[in-house]
mmCIF file of C-alpha atoms in Angstrom:
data_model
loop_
_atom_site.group_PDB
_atom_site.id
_atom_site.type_symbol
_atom_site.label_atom_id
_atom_site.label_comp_id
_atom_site.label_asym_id
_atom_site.label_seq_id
_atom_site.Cartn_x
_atom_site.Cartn_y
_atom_site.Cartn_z
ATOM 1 C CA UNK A 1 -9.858 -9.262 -38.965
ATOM 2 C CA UNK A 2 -9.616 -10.671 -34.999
ATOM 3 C CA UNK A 3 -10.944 -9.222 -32.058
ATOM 4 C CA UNK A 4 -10.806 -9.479 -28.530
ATOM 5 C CA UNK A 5 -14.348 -10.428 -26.623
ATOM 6 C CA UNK A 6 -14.696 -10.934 -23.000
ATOM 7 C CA UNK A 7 -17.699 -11.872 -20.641
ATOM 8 C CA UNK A 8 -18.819 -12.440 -16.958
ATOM 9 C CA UNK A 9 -20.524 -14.787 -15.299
ATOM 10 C CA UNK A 10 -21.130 -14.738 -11.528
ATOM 11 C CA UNK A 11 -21.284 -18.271 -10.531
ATOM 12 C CA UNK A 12 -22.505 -17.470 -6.764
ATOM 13 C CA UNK A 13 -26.034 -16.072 -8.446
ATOM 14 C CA UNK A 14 -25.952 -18.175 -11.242
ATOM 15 C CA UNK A 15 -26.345 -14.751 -13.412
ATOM 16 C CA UNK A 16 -24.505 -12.750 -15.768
ATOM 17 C CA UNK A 17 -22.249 -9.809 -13.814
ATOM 18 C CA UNK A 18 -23.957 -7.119 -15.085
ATOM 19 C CA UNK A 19 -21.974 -3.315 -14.225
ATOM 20 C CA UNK A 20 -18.389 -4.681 -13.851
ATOM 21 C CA UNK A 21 -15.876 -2.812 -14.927
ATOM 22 C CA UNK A 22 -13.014 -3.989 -16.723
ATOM 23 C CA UNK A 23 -9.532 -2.587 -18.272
ATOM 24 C CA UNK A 24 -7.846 -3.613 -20.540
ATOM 25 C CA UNK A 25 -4.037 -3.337 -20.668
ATOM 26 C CA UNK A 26 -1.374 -3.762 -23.151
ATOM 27 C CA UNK A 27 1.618 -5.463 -21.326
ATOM 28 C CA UNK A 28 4.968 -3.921 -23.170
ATOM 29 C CA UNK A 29 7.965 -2.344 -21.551
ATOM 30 C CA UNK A 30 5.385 -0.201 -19.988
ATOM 31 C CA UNK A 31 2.031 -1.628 -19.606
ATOM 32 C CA UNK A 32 -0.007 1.120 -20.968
ATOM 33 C CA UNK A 33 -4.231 1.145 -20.485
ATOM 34 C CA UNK A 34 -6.012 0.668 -23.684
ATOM 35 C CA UNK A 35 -9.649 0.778 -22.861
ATOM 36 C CA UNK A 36 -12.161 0.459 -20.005
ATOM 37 C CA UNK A 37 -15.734 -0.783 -20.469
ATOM 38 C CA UNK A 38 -18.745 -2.053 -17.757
ATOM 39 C CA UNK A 39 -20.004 -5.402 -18.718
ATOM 40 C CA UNK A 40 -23.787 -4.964 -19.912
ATOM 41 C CA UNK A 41 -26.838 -6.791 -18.267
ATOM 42 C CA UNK A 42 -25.320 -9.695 -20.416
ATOM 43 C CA UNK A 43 -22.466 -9.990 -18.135
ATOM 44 C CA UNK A 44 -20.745 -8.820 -21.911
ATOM 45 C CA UNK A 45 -19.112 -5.404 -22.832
ATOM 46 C CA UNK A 46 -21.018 -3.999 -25.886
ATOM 47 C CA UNK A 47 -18.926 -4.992 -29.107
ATOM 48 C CA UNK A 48 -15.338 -6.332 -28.775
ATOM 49 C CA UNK A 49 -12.976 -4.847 -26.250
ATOM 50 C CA UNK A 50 -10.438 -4.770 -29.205
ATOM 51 C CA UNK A 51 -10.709 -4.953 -32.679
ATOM 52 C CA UNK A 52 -9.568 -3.490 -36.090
ATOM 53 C CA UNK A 53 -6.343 -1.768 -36.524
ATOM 54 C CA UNK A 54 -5.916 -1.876 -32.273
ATOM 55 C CA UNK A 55 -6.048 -5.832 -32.636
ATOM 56 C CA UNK A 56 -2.074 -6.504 -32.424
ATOM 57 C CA UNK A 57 -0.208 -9.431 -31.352
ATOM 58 C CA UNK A 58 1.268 -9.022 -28.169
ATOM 59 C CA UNK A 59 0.321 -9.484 -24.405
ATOM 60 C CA UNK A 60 -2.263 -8.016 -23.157
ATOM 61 C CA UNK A 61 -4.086 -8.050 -19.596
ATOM 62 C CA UNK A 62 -7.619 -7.953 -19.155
ATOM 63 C CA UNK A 63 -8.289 -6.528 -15.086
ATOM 64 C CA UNK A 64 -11.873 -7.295 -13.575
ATOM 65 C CA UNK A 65 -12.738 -5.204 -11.013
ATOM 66 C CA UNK A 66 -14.675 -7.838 -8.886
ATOM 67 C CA UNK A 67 -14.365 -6.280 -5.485
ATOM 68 C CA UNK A 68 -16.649 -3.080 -6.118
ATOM 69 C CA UNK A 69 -19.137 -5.184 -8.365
ATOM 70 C CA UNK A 70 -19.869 -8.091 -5.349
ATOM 71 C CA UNK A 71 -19.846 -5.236 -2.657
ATOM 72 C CA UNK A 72 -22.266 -3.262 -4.985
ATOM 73 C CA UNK A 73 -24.701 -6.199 -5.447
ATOM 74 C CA UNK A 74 -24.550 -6.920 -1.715
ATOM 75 C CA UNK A 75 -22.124 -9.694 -1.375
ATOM 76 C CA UNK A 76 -20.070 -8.838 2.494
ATOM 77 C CA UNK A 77 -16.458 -9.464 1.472
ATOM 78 C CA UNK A 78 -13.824 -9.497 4.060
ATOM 79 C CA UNK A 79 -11.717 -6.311 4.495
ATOM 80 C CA UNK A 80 -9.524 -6.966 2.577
ATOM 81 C CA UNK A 81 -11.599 -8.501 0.079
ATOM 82 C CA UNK A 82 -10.188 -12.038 -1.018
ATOM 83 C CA UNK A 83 -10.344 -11.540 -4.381
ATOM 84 C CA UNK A 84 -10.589 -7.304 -5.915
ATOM 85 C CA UNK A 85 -9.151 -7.155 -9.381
ATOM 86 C CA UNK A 86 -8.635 -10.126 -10.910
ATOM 87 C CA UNK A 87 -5.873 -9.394 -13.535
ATOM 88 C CA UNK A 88 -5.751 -12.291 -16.494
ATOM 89 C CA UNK A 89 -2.616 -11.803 -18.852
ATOM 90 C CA UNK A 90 -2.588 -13.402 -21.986
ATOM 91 C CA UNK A 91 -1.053 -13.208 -25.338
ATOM 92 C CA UNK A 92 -1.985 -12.572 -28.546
ATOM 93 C CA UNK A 93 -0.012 -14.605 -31.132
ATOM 94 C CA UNK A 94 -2.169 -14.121 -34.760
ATOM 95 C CA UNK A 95 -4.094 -10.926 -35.167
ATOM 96 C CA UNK A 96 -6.574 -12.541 -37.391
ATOM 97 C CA UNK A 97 -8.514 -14.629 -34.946
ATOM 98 C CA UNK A 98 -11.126 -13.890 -32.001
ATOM 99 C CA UNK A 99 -9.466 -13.935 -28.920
ATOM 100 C CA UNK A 100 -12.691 -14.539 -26.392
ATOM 101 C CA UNK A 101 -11.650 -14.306 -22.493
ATOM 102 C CA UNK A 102 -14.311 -15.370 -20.094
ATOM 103 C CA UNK A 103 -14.345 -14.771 -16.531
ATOM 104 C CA UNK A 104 -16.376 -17.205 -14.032
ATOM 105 C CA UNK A 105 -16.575 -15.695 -10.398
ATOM 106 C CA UNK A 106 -17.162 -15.963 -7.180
ATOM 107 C CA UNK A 107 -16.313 -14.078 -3.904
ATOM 108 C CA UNK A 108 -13.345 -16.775 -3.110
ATOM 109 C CA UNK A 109 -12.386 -17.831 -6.573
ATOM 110 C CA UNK A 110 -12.548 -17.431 -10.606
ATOM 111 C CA UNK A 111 -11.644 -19.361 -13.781
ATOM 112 C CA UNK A 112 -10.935 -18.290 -16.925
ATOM 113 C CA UNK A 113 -10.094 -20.195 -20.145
ATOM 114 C CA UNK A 114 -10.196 -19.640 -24.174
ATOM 115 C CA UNK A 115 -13.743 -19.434 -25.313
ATOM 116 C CA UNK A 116 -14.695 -19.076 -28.953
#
């Protein structure tokens, strides 16, 4: 059976982002919120973010609130912040593998790719 995994790294400490919240969204005729979780003090949310019967092909998008975690581990952002949430869309084509979605941040920039 798949799953969907997801972690955080902040690159600007060089440490996992421990307390960021993240949603996850399924992106139909109506996106529609599926779950929320706060990364652990692994930078990881605790299990998958979707698995079992949940796990469905589709798109999804995966929303990391990055604006409240740097202002709430004392980064000063600009007002506006350059980057808040950080939505990553992506799709879901066979239900039977694990889908892994990394995040690497920083205040002024982020990259994401397919991990294993």
């Amino acid at each position: 059976m798949g799953r969907l995994t997801t972690h955080v790294l902040d690159t600007s400490s060089g440490k996992p982002a421990a307390g960021l919240k993240i949603e996850l969204w399924s992106i139909a005729a109506k996106p529609e919120l599926v779950k929320t979780a706060v990364t652990n003090r692994d930078g990881r949310v605790d299990g998958a973010v979707l698995e079992g019967d949940g796990f469905k092909t589709g798109t999804y998008e995966l929303r990391f609130h990055a604006g409240a975690y740097l202002l709430a581990n004392g980064v000063k952002l600009d007002d506006p912040a350059f980057l808040d949430v950080i939505p990553i869309r992506f799709g879901i084509a066979n239900s039977s593998q694990h889908y892994h979605v990394p995040l690497l941040l920083s205040p002024y920039g982020y990259s994401t790719y397919r991990g294993s």
